[in-house]
CSV table of C-alpha atoms in Angstrom, one decimal:
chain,number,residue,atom,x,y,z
A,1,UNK,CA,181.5,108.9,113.4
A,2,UNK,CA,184.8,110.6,114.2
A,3,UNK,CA,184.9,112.6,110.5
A,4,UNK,CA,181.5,113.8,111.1
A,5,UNK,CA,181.6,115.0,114.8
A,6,UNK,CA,185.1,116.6,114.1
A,7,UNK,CA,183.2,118.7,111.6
A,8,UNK,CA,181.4,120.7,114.4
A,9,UNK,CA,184.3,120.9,116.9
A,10,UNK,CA,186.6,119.1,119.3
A,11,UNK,CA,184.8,119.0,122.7
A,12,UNK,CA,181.4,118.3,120.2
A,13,UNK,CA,183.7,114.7,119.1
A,14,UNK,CA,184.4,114.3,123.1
A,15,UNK,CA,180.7,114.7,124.0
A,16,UNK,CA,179.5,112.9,121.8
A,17,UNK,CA,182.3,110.3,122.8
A,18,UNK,CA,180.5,110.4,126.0
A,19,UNK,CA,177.3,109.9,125.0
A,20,UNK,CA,178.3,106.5,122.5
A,21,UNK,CA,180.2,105.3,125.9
A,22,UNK,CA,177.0,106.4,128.1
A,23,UNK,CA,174.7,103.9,125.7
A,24,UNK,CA,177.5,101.3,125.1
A,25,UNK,CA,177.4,100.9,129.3
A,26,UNK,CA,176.0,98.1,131.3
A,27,UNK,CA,175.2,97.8,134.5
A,28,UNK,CA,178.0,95.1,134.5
A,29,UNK,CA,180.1,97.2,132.9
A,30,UNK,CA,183.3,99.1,134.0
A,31,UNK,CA,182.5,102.8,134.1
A,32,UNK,CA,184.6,104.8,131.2
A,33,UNK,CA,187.7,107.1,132.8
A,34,UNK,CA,190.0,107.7,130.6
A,35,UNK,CA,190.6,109.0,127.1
A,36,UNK,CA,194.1,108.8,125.1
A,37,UNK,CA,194.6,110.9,122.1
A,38,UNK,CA,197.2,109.3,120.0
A,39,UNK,CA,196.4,111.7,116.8
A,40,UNK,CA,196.1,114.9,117.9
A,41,UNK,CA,192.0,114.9,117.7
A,42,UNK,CA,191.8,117.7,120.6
A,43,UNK,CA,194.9,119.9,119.5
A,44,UNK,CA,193.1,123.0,119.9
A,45,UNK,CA,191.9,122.1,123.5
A,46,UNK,CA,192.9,122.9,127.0
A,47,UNK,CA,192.3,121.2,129.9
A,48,UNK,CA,189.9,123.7,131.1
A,49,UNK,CA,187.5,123.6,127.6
A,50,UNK,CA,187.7,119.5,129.1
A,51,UNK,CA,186.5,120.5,132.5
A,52,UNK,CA,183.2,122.6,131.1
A,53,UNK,CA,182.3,119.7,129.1
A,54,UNK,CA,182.8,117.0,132.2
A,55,UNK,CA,180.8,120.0,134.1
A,56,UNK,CA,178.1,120.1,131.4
A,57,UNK,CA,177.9,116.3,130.5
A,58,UNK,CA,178.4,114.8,133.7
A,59,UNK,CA,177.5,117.3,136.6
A,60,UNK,CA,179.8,118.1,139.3
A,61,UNK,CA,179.4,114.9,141.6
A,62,UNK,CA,180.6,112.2,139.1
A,63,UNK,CA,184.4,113.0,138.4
A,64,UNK,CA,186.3,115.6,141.0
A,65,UNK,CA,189.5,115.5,139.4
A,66,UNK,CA,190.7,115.6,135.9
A,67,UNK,CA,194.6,114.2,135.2
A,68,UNK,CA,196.6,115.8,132.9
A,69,UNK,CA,199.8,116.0,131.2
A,70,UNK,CA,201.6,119.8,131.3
A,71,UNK,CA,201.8,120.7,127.8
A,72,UNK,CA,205.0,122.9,129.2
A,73,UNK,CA,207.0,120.9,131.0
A,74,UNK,CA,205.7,117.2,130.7
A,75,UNK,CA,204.7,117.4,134.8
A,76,UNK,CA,201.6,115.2,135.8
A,77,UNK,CA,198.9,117.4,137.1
A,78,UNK,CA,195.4,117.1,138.6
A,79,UNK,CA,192.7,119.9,138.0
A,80,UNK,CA,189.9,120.0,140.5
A,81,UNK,CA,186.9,120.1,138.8
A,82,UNK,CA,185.1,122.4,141.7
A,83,UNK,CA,188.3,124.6,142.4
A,84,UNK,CA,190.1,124.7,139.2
A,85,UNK,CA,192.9,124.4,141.7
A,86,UNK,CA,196.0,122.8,139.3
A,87,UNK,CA,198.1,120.7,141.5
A,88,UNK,CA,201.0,118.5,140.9
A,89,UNK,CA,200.2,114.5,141.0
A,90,UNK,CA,203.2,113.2,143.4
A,91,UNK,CA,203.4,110.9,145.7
A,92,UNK,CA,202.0,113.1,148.7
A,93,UNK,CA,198.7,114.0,146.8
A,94,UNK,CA,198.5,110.6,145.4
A,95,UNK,CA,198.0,109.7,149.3
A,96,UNK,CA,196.0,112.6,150.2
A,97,UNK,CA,193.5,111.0,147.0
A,98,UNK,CA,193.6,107.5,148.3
A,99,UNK,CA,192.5,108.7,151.7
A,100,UNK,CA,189.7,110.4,150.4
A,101,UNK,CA,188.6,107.8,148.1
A,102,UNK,CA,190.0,104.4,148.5
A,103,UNK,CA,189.0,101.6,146.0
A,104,UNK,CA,186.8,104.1,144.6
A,105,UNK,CA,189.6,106.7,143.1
A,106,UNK,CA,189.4,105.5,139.7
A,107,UNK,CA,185.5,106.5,139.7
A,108,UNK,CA,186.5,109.9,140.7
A,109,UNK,CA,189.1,110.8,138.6
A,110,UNK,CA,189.1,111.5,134.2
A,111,UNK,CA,192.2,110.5,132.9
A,112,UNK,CA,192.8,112.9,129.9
A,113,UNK,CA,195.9,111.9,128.5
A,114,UNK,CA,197.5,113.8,125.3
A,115,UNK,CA,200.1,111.7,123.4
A,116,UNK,CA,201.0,113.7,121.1
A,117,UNK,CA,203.9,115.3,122.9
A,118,UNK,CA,204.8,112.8,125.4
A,119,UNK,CA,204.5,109.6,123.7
A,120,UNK,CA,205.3,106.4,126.0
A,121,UNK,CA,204.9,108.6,129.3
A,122,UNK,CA,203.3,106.4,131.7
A,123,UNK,CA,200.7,107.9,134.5
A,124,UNK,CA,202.2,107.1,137.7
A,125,UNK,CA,201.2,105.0,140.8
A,126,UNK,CA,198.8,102.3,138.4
A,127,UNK,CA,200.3,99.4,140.1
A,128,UNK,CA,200.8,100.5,143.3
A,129,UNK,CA,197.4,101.0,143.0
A,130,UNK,CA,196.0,98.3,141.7
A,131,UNK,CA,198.4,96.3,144.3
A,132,UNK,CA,197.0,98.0,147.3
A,133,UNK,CA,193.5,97.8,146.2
A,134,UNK,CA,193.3,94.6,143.8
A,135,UNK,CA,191.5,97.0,141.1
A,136,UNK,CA,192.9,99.1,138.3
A,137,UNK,CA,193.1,103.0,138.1
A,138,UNK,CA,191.9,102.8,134.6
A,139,UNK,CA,188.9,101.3,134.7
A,140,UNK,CA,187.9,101.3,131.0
A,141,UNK,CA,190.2,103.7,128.2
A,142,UNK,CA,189.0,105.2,125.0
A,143,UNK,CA,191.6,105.1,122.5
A,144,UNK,CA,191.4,107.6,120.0
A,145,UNK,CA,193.2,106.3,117.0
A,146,UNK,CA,191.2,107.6,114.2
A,147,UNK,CA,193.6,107.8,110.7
A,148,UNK,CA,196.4,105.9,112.5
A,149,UNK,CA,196.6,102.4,110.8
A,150,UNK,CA,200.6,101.6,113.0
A,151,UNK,CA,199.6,98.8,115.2
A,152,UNK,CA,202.3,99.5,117.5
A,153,UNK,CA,201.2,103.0,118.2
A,154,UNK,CA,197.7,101.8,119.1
A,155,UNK,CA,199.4,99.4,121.0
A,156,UNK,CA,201.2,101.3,123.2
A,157,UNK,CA,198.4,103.8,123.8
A,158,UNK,CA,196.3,101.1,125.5
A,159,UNK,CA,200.0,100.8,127.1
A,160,UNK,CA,199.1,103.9,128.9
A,161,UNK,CA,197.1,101.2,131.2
A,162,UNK,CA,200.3,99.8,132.6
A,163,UNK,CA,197.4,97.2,134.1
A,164,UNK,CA,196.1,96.7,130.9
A,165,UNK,CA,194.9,93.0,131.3
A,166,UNK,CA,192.6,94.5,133.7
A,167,UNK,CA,191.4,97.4,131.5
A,168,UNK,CA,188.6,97.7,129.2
A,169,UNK,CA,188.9,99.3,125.9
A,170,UNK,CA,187.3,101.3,122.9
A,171,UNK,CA,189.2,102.1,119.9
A,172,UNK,CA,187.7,105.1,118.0
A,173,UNK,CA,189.7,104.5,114.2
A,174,UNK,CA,188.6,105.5,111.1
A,175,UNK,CA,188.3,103.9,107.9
A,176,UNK,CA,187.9,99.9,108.8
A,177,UNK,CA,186.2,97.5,106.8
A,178,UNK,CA,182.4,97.1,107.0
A,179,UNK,CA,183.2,93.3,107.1
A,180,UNK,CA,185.5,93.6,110.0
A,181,UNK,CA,183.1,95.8,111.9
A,182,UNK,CA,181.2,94.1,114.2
A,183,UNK,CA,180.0,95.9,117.4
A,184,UNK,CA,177.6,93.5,118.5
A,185,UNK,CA,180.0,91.5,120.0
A,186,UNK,CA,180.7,93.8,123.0
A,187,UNK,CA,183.4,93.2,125.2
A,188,UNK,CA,186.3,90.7,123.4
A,189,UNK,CA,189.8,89.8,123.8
A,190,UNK,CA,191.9,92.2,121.4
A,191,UNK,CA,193.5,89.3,120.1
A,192,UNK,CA,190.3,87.8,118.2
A,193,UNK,CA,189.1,90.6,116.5
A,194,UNK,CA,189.9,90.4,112.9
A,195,UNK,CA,191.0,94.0,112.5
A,196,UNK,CA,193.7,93.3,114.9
A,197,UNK,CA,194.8,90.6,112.6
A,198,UNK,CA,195.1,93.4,109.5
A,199,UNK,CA,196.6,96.2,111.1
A,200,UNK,CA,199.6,93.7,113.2
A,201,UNK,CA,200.1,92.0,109.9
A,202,UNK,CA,200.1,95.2,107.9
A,203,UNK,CA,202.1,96.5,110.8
A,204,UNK,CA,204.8,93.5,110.3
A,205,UNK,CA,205.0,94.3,106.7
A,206,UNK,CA,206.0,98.0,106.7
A,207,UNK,CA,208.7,97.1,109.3
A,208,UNK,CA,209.9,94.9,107.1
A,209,UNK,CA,210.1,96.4,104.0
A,210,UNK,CA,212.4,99.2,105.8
A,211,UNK,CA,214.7,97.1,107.7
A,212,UNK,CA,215.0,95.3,104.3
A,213,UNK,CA,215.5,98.8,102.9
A,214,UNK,CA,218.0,99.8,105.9
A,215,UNK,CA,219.9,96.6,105.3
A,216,UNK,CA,220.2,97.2,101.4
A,217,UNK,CA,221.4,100.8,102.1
A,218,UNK,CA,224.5,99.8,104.8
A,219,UNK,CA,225.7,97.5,102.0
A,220,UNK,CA,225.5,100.1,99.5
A,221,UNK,CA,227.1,102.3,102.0
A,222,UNK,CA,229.7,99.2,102.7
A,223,UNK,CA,230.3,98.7,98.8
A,224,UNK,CA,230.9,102.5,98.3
A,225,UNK,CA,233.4,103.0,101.6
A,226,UNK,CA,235.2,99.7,100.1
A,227,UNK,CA,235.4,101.8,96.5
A,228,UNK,CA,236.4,105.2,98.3
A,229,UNK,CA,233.6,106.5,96.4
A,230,UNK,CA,230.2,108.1,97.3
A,231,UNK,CA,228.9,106.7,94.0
A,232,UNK,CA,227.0,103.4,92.9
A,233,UNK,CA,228.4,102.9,89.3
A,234,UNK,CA,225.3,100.7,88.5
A,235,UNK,CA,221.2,101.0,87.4
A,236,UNK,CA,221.0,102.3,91.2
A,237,UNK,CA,222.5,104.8,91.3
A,238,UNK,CA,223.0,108.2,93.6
A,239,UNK,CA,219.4,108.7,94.4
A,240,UNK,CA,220.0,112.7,94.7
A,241,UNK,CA,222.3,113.0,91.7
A,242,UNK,CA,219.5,110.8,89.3
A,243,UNK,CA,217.1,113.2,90.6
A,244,UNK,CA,219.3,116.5,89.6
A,245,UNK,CA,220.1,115.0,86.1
A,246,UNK,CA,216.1,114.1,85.5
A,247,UNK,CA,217.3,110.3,85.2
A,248,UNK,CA,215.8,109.0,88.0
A,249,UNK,CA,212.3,108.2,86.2
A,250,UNK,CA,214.3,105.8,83.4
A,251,UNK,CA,216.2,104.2,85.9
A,252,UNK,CA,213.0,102.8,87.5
A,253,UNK,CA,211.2,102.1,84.9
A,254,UNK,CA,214.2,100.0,83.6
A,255,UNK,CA,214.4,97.8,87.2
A,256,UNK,CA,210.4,97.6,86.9
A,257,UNK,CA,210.5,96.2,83.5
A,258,UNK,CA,213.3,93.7,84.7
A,259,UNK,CA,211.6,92.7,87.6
A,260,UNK,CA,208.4,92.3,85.5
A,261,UNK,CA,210.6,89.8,83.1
């Protein structure tokens, strides 16, 4: 889905985002509000090319405000959709929007949230929200994960929902197994899909292997400090110096073939 829409364009992937989400809905449902790019999918986008296509897709009536993250200085904004007016999202226009919409804010407002630059900033006033009004700001998030197979990354994207136990999700990734796809299901705990299973496990592995590797390297490090020497007089050797002297390639192919004994 995402390779072939991303072949026509970035705000053609977004609308038809929008139209997947439109059919997914129920009337039970949590209405979609938000979208997190964690790869970099709409890099050629501003927040304005995202305003045409709520204008075009939705009409003028549905969302009135679109958040943002400044691409300049990291500042929380809020476009009005009608105006274009850009205004800063503090604490005073964060009151002004409560007035005017109550419970109902989350319905009014698109949460386009880049995380490419800013990774881990969190949108402000979620939970003095959802305290106040007993219902989250986010009211269900597309994650755009596409060719990102770190765990932790998607992870912390749905973290952009700092009331994430109260927030629905869709994760857009590329590239999972046809026996681990299931749609059908509809709304599930994270937890008992399978694919979550793969990518925290794989996940767990790669940290592994490089604090292993991290580890392996301080003793090295250690061993070399002890020997006032910069040099491991053994089969591993100075990586950078094998490499210069075209010895690397022997080297491992020796360790392979004793490992392999």
């Amino acid at each position: 889905f995402m390779s072939q829409t991303l072949e026509e364009g970035e705000m053609e992937t977004l609308e038809a985002i929008f139209r997947k989400e439109e059919a997914k809905a129920t009337s039970s449902s949590s209405p979609f509000n938000v979208v997190v790019d964690l790869c970099g999918i709409f890099k050629l986008t501003d927040i304005y090319d995202v305003r045409e296509l709520i204008l075009k897709h939705f009409g003028s009536d549905v969302f009135h405000y679109i958040y943002h993250i400044d691409q300049t200085d990291g500042s929380d904004k809020m476009l009005c959709i009608k105006s274009q007016n850009n205004v800063t999202f503090d604490e005073e226009f964060y009151k002004y929007l409560c007035r005017s919409y109550g419970e109902n804010l989350g319905q009014k407002v698109f949460f386009f949230i880049d995380n490419r630059n800013y990774i881990g900033k969190d949108v402000p006033y979620q939970l003095v929200y959802q305290k106040h009004y007993k219902v989250p700001l986010f009211l269900k998030s597309v994650v755009i994960a596409h060719d990102v197979d770190d765990f932790s990354k998607i992870w912390q994207a749905m973290g952009r929902s700092r009331t994430m136990n109260d927030t629905t999700f869709s994760i857009y990734k590329n590239n999972i197994p046809a026996n681990l796809l299931d749609e059908s299901r509809g709304v599930c705990d994270i937890k008992d899909q399978p694919l979550t299973s793969l990518l925290y496990t794989r996940n767990c592995d790669s940290k592994m292997a490089g604090n292993l590797s991290s580890i392996y390297q301080t003793l090295i490090a250690l061993f070399n400090l002890g020997k006032e020497s910069f040099y491991y007089n053994d089969k591993i050797v100075n990586v950078f110096i094998d490499k210069m002297e075209k010895t690397i390639e022997a080297k491992v192919k020796s360790l392979h073939d004793n490992v392999a004994r």
